[in-house]
mmCIF file of C-alpha atoms and ligand atoms in Angstrom:
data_model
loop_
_atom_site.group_PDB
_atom_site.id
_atom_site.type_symbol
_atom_site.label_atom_id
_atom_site.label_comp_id
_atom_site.label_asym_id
_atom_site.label_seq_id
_atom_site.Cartn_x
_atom_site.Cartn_y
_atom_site.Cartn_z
ATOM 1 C CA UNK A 265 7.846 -23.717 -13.772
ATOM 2 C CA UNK A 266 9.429 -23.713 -10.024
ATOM 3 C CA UNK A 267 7.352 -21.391 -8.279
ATOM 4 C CA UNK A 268 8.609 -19.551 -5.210
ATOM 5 C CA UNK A 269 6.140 -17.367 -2.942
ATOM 6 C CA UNK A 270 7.846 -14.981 -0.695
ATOM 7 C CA UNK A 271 5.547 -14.272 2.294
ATOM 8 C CA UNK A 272 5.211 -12.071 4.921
ATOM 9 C CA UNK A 273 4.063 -12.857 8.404
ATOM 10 C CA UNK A 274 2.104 -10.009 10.736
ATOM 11 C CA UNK A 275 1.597 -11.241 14.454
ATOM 12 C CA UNK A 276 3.839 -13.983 13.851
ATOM 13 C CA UNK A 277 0.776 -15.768 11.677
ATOM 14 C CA UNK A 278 1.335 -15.192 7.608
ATOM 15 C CA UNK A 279 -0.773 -12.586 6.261
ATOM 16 C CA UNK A 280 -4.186 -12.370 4.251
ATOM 17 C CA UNK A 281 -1.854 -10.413 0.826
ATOM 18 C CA UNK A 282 0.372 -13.289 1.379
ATOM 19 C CA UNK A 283 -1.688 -16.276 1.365
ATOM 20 C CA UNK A 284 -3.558 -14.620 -1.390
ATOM 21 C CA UNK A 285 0.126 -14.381 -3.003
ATOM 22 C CA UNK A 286 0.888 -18.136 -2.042
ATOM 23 C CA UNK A 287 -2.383 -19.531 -3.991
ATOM 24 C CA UNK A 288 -1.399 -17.003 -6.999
ATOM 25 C CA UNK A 289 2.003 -19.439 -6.841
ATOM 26 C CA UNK A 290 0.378 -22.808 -6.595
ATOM 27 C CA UNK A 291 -1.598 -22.266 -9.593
ATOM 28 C CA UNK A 292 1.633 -21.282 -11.795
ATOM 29 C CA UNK A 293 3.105 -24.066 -10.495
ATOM 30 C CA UNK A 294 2.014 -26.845 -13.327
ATOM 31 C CA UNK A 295 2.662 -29.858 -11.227
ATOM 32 C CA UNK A 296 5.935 -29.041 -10.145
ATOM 33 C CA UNK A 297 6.726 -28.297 -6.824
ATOM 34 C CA UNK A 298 5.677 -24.744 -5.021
ATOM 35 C CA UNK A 299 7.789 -23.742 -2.115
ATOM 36 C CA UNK A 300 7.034 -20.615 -0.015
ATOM 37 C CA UNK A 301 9.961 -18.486 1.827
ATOM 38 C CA UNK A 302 9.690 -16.729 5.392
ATOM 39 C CA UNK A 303 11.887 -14.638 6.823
ATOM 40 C CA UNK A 304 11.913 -14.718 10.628
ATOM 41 C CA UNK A 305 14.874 -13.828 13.503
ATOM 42 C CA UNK A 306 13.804 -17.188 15.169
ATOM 43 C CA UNK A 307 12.862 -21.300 13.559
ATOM 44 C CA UNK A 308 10.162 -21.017 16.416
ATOM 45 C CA UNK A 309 8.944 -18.784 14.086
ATOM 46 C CA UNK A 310 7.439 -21.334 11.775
ATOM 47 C CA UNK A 311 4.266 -20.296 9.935
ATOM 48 C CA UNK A 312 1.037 -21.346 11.074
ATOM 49 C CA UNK A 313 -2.336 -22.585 9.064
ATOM 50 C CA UNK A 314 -2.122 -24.955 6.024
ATOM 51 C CA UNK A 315 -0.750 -22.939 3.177
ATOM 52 C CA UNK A 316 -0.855 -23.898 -0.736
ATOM 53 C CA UNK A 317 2.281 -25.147 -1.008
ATOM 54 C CA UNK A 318 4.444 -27.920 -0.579
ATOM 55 C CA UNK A 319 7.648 -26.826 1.492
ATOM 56 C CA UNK A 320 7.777 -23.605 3.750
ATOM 57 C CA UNK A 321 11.648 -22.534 3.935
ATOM 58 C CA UNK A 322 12.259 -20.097 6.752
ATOM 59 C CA UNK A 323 15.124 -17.869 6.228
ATOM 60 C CA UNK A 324 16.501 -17.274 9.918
ATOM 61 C CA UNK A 325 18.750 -14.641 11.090
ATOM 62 C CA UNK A 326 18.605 -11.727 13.899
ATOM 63 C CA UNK A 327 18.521 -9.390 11.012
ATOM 64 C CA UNK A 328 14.713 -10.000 10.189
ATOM 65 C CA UNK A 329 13.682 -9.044 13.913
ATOM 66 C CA UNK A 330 12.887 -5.998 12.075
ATOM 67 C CA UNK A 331 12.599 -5.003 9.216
ATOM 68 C CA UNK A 332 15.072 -5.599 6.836
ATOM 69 C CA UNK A 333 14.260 -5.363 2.908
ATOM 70 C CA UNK A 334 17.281 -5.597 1.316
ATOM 71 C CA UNK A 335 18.516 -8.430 3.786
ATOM 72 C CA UNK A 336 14.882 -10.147 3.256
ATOM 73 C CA UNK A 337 15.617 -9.955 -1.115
ATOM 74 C CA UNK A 338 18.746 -11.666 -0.630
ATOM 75 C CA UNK A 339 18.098 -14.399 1.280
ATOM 76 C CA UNK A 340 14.826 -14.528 -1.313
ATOM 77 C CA UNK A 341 17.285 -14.596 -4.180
ATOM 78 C CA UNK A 342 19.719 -17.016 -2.496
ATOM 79 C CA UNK A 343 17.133 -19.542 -2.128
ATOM 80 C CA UNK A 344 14.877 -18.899 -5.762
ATOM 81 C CA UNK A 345 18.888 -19.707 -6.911
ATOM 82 C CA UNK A 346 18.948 -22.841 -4.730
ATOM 83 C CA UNK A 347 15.577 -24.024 -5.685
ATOM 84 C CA UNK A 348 15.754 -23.006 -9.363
ATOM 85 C CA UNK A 349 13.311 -20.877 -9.566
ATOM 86 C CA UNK A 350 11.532 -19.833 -12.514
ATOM 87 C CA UNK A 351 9.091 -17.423 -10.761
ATOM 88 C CA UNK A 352 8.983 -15.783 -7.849
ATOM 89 C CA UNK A 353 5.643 -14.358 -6.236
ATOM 90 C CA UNK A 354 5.017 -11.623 -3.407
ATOM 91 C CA UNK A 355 2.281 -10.084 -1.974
ATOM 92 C CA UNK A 356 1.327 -7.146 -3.141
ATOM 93 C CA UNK A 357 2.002 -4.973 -0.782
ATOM 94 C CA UNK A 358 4.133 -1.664 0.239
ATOM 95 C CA UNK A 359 6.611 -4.283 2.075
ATOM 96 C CA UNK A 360 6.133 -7.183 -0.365
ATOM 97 C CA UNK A 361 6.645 -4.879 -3.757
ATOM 98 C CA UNK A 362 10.126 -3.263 -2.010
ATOM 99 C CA UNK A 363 11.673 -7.086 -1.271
ATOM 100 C CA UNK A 364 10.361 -7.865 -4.579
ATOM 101 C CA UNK A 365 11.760 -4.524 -6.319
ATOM 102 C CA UNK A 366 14.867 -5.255 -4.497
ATOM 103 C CA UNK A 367 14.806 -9.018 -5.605
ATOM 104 C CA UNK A 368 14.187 -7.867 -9.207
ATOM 105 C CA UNK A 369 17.403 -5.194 -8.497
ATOM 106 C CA UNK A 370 19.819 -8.156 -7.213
ATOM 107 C CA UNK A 371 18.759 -10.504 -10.277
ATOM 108 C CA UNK A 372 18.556 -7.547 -13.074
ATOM 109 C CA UNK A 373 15.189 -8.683 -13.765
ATOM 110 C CA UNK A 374 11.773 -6.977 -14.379
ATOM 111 C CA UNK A 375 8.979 -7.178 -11.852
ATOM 112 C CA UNK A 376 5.480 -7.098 -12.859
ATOM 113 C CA UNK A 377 3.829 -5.188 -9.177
ATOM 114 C CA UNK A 378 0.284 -5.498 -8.408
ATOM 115 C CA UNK A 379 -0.728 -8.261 -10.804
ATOM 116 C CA UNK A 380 -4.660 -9.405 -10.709
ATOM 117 C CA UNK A 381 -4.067 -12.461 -13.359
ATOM 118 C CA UNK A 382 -1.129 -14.387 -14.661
ATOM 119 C CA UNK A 383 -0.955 -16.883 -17.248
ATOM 120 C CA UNK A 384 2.089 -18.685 -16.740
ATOM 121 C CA UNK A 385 2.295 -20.396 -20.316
ATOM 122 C CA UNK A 386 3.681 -17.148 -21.726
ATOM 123 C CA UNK A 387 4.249 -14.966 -18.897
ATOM 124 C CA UNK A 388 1.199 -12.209 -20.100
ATOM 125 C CA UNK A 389 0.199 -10.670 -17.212
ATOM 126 C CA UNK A 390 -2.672 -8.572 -15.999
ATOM 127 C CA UNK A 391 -1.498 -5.840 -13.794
ATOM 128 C CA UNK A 392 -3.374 -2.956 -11.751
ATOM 129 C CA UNK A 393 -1.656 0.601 -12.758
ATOM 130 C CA UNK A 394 -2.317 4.409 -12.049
ATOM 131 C CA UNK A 395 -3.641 3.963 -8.771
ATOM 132 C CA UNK A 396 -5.919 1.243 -9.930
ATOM 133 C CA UNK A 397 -7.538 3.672 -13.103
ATOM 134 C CA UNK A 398 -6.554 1.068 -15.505
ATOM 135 C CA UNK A 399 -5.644 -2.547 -15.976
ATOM 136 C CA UNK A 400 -2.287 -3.435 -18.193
ATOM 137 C CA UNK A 401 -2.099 -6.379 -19.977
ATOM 138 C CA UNK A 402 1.924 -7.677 -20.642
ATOM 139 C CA UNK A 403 4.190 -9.907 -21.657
ATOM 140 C CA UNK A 404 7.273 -10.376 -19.150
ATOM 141 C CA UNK A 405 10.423 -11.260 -20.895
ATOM 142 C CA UNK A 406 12.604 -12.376 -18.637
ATOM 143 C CA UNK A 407 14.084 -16.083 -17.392
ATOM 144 C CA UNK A 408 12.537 -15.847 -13.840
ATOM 145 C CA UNK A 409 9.231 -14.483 -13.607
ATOM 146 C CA UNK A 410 8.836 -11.635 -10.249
ATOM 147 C CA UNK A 411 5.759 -10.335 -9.520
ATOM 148 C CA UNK A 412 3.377 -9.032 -6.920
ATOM 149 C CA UNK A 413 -0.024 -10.030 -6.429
ATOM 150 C CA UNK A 414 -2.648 -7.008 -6.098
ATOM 151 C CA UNK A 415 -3.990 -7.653 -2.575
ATOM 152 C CA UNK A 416 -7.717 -9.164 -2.510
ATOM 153 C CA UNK A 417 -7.684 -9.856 -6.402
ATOM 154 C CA UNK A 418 -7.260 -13.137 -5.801
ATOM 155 C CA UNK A 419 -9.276 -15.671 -3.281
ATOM 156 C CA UNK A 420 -7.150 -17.403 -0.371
ATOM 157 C CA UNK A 421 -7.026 -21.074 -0.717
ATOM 158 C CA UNK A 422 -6.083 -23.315 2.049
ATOM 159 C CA UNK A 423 -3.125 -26.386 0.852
ATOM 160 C CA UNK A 424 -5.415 -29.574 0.131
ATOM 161 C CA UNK A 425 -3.168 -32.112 0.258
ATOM 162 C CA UNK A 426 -0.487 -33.137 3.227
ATOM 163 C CA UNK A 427 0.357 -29.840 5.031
ATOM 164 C CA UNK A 428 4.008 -28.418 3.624
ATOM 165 C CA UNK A 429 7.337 -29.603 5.177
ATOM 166 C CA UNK A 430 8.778 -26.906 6.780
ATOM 167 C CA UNK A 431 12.622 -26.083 7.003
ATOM 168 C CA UNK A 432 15.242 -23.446 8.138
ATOM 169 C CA UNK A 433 18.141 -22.042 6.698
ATOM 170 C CA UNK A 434 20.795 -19.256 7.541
ATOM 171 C CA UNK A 435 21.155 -17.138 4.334
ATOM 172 C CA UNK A 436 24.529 -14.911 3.822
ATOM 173 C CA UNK A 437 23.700 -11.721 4.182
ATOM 174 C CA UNK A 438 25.861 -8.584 2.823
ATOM 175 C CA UNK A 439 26.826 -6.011 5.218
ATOM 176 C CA UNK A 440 24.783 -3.345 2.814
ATOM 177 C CA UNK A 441 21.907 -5.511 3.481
ATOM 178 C CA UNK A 442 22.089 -5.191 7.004
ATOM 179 C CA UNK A 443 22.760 -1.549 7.455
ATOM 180 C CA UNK A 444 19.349 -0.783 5.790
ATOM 181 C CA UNK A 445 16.620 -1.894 8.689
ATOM 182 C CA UNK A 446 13.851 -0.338 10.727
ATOM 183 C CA UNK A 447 15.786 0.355 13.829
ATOM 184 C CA UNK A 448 13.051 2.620 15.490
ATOM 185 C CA UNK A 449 9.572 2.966 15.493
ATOM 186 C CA UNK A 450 7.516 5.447 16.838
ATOM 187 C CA UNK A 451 3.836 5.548 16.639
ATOM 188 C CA UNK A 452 1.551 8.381 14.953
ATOM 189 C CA UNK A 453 0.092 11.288 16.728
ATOM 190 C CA UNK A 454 -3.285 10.773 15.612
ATOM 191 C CA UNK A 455 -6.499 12.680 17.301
ATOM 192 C CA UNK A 456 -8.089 9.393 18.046
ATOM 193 C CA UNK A 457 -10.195 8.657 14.542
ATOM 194 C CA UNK A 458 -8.332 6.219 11.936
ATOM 195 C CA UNK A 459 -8.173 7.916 8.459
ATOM 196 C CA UNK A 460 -8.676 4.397 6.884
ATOM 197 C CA UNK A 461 -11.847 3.405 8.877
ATOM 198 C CA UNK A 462 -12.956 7.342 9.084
ATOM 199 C CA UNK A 463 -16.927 7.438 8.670
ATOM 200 C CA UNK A 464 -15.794 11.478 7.555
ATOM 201 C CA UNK A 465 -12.859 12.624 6.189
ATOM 202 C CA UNK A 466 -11.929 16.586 6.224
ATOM 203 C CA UNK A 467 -8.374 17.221 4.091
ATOM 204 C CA UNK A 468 -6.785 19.886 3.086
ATOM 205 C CA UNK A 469 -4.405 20.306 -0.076
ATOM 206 C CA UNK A 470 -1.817 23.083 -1.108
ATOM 207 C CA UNK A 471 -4.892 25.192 -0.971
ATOM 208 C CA UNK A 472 -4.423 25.796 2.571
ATOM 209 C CA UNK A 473 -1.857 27.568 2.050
ATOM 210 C CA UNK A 474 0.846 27.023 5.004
ATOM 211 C CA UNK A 475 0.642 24.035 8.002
ATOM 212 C CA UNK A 476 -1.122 27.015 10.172
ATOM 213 C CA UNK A 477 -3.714 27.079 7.336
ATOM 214 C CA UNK A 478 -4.959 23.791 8.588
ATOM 215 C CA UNK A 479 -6.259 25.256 11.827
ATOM 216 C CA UNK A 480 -9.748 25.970 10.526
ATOM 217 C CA UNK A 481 -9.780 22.362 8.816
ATOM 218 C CA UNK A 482 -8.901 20.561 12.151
ATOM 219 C CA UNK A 483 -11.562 22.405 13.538
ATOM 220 C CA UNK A 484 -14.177 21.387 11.034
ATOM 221 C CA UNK A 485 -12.893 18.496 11.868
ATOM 222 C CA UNK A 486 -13.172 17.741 15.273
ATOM 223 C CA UNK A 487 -16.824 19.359 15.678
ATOM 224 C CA UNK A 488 -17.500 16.377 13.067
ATOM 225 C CA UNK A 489 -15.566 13.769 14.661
ATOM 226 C CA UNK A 490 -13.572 13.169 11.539
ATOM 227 C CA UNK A 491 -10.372 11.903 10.627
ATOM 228 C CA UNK A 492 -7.894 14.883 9.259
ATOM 229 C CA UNK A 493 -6.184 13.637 5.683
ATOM 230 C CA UNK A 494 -4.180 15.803 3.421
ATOM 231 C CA UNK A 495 -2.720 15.680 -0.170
ATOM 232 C CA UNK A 496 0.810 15.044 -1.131
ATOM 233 C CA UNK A 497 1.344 19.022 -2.031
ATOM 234 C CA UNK A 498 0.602 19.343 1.531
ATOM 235 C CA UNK A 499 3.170 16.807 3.236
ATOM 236 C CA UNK A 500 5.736 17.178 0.675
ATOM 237 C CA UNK A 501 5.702 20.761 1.680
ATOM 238 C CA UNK A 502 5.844 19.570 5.281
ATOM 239 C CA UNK A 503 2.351 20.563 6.530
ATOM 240 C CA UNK A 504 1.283 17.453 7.543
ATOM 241 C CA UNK A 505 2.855 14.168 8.169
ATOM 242 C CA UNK A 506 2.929 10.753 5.523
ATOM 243 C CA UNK A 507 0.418 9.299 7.824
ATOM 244 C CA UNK A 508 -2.419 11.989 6.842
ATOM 245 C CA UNK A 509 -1.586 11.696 3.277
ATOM 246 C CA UNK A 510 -4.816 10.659 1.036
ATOM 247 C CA UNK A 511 -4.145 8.630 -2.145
ATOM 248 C CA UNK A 512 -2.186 6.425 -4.460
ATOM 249 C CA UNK A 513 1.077 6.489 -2.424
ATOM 250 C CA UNK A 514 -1.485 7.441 1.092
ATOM 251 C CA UNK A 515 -3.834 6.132 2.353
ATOM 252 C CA UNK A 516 -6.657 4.721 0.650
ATOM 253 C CA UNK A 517 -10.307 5.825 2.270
ATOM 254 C CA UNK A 518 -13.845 4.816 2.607
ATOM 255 C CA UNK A 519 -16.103 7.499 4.607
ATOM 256 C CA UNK A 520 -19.501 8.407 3.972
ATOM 257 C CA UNK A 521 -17.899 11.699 3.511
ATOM 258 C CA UNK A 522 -14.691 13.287 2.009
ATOM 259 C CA UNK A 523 -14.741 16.873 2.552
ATOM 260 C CA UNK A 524 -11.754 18.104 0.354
ATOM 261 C CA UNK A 525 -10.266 21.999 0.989
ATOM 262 C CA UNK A 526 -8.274 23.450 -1.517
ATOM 263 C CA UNK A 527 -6.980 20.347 -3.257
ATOM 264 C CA UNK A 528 -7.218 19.935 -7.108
ATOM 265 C CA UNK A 529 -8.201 16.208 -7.787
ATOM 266 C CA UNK A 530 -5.099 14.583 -9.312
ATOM 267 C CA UNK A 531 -5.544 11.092 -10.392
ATOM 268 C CA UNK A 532 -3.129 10.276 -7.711
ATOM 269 C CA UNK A 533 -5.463 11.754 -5.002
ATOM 270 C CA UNK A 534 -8.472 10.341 -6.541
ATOM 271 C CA UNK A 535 -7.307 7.189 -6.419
ATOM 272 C CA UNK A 536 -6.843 7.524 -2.381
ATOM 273 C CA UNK A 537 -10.825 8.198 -1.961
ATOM 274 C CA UNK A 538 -12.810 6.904 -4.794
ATOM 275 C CA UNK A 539 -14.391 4.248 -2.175
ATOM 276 C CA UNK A 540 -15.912 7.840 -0.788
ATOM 277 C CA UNK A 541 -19.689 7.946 -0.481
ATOM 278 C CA UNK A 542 -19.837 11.461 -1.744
ATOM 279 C CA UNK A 543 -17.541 13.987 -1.477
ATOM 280 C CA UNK A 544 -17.496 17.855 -0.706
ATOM 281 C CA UNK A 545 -14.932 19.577 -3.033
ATOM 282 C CA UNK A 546 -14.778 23.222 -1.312
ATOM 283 C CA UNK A 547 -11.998 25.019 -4.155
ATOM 284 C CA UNK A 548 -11.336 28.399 -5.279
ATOM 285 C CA UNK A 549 -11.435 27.465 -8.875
ATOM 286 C CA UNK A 550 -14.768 26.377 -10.223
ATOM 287 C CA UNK A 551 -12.585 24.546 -13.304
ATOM 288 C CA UNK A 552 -10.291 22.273 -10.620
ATOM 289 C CA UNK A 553 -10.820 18.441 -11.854
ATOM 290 C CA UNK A 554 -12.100 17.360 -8.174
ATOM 291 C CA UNK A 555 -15.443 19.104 -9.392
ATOM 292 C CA UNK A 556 -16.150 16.463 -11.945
ATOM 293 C CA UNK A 557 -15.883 13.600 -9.043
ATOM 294 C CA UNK A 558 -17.759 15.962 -6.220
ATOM 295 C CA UNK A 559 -21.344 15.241 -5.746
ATOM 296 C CA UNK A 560 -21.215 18.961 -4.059
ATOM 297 C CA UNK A 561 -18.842 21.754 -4.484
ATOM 298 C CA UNK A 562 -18.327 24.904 -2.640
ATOM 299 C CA UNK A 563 -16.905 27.539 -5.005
ATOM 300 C CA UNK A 564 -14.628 30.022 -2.671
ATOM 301 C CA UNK A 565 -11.822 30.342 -0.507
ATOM 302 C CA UNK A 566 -11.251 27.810 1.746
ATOM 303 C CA UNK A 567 -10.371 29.973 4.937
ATOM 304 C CA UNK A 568 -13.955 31.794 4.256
ATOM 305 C CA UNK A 569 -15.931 28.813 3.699
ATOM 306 C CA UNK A 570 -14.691 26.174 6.271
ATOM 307 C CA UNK A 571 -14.730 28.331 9.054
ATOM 308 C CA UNK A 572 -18.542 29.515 8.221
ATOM 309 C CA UNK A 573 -19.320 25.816 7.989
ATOM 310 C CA UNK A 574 -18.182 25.478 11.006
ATOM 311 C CA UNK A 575 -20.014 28.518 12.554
ATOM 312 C CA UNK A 576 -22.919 27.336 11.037
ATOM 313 C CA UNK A 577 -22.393 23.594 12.393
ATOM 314 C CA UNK A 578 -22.124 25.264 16.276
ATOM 315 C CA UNK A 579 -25.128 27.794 15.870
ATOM 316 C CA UNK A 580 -27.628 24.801 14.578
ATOM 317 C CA UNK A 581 -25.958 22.593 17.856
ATOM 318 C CA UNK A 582 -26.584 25.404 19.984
ATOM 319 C CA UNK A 583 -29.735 25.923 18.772
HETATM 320 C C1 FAD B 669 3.797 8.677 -8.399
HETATM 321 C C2 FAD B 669 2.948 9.757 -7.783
HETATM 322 C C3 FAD B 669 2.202 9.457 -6.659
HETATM 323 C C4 FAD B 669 1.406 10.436 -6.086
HETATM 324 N N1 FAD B 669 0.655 10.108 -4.970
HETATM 325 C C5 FAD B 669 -0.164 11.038 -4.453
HETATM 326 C C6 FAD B 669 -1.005 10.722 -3.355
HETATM 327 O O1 FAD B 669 -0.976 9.622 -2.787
HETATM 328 N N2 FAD B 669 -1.836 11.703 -2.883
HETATM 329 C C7 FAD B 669 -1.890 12.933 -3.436
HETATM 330 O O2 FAD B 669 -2.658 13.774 -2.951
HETATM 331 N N3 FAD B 669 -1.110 13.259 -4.480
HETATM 332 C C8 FAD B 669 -0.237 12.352 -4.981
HETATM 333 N N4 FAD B 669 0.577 12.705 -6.009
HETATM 334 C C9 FAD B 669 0.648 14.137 -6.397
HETATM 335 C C10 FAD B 669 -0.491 14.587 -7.296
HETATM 336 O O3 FAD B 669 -0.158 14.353 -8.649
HETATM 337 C C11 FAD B 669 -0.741 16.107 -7.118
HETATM 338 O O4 FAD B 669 0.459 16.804 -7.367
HETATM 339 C C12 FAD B 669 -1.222 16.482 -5.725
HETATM 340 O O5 FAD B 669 -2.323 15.674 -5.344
HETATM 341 C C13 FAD B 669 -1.649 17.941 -5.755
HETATM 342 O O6 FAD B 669 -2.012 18.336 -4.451
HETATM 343 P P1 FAD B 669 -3.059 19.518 -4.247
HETATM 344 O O7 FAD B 669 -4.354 19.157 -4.903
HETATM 345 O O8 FAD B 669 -3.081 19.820 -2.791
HETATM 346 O O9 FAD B 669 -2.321 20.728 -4.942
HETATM 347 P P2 FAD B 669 -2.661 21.508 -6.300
HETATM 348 O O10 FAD B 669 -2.771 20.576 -7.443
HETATM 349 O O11 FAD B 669 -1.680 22.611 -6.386
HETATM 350 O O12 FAD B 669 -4.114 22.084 -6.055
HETATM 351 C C14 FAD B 669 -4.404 23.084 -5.115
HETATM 352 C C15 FAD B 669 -5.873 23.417 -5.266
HETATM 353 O O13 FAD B 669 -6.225 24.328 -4.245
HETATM 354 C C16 FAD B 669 -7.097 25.298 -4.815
HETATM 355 N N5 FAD B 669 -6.949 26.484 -3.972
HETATM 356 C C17 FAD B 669 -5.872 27.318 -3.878
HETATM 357 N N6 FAD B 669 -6.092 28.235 -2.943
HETATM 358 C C18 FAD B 669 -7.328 28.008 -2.428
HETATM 359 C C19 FAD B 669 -8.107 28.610 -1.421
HETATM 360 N N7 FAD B 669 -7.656 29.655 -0.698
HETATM 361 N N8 FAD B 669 -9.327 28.099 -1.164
HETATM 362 C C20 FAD B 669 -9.800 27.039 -1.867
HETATM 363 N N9 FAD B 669 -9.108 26.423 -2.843
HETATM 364 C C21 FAD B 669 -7.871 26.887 -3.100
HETATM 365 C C22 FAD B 669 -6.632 25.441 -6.232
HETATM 366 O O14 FAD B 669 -7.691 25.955 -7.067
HETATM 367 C C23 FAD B 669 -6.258 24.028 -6.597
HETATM 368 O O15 FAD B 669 -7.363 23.324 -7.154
HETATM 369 C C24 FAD B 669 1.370 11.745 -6.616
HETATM 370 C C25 FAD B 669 2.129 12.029 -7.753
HETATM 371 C C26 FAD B 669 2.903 11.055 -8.325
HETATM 372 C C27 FAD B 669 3.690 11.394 -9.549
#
């Protein structure tokens, strides 16, 4: 098996998900060569740090000065076709599993995302689904293996041997590939706290009713120094932007405290703030599924009960 890692580089220094992604490749390897593709808008570029592999290809074109997925799958493809390639390994990643799902697109191939184990003798894989509620085991069928490594499943391991050769090449690059690129970014309005490193989270689901109906959860909010997070009900309906968005395709939280208004408990949220110490479900219906996760539950309407927490929060303060 030919084993090709596709990595991604943050900083200009390849990435924890894609080391972790590079080792998953040297050990499915069996003997034969591992090679590890970059894609970069300069050869000064070069990767850093002494990866598991034995030859580092970057892909160089002005194109990957931002980024670029479709551009980044073909010059991936072009190269697992130059190499022969009989598996091809990202990182796990929102980036890494669209070049790979792109990859697997260009080659008609499945892609196994998110894998925690492989074992390359007959391609059964052990994959994280739902959100990470349940581990698949499969069998891939297919002549060139593509998958995505779950981030932290597996252990970085530094190259022991000779550090890898490293060289550049120019892939061809379709005109599609290049019209579909990150050509602006512009940075989130946040009130200061990170959802992902919040030590209290207060969201809000369709419960709230309207993006106005968030008022008395930002206040909440603030008086606790929190982090504001939302469900998808509530930015699909364009309450709140991606960025606040708790869950399986949000962000995925930690705090000491989730405070959750007026949002039902899909598996899809749930899997956004299991790492939550305890959690506050404050819902109008005593039967909504976030109850059987909540270690305390508030049964009312929202827009009565979060603004008397509050009240209650300023009159002990003031007292
Ligand atoms: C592939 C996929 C990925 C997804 N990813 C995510 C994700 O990352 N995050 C996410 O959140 N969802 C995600 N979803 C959507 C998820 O399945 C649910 O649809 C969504 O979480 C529901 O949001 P909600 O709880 O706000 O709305 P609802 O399910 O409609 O629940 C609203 C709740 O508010 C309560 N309520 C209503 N009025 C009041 C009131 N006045 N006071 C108090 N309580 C009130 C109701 O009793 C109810 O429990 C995903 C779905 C799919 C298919």
């Amino acid at each position: 098996m030919t084993a090709l890692a596709y990595l991604e580089q943050t900083d200009g220094a390849v990435d924890e998900p894609s080391l972790q992604a590079a080792t998953m490749a040297s050990s499915l390897g069996g003997g034969a060569e591992v090679h590890a593709v970059v894609a970069a808008d300069t050869a000064a570029l070069a990767p850093a740090g002494q990866l598991p592999v034995d030859a580092v290809q970057v892909a160089v074109h002005e194109a990957f000065g931002s980024y670029a997925p479709l551009a980044v799958a073909e010059a991936v493809v072009e190269l697992a076709g130059r190499l022969g390639a009989t598996c091809v390994v990202g990182p796990g990643t929102e980036r890494g599993n669209e070049v790979l799902a792109h990859v697997a697109a260009l080659l008609d191939l499945p892609l196994a995302a998110n894998c925690v184990a492989v074992a390359d003798a007959d391609a059964r894989v052990t994959r994280v689904r739902w959100g990470g509620s349940l581990l698949e085991e499969a069998r891939v069928d297919a002549p060139t293996l593509l998958l995505t490594v779950q981030p932290h499943a597996v252990a970085a391991e530094p190259g022991a041997g000779d550090p890898p050769s490293v060289e550049t090449f120019t892939p061809t690059l379709s005109e599609a590939a290049l019209a579909l690129r990150v050509v602006e970014r512009v940075a989130a309005a946040t009130g200061g706290v990170s959802l992902a490193d919040a030590r209290v989270v207060v969201s809000g689901g369709r419960g709230a009713g309207s993006e106005e109906g968030f008022a008395p959860i930002e206040e909440l909010a603030e008086l606790l120094e929190a982090a504001v997070g939302c469900s998808r009900a509530v930015t699909m309906a364009g309450w709140r932007p991606h960025t606040d968005q708790v869950g399986q395709t949000g962000t995925k939280i930690a705090p000491e405290i989730y405070i959750a208004c007026g949002i039902s408990g899909a598996t899809q949220h749930m899997a956004g703030c299991k790492g939550a110490k305890r959690i506050l479900a404050i819902n109008a219906d005593r039967e909504a599924p976030i109850l059987q996760s909540a270690d305390y539950a508030v049964i009312g309407d929202l827009h009565e009960v979060v603004p008397a927490i509050s009240a209650a929060i300023r009159a002990a303060r003031s007292g």
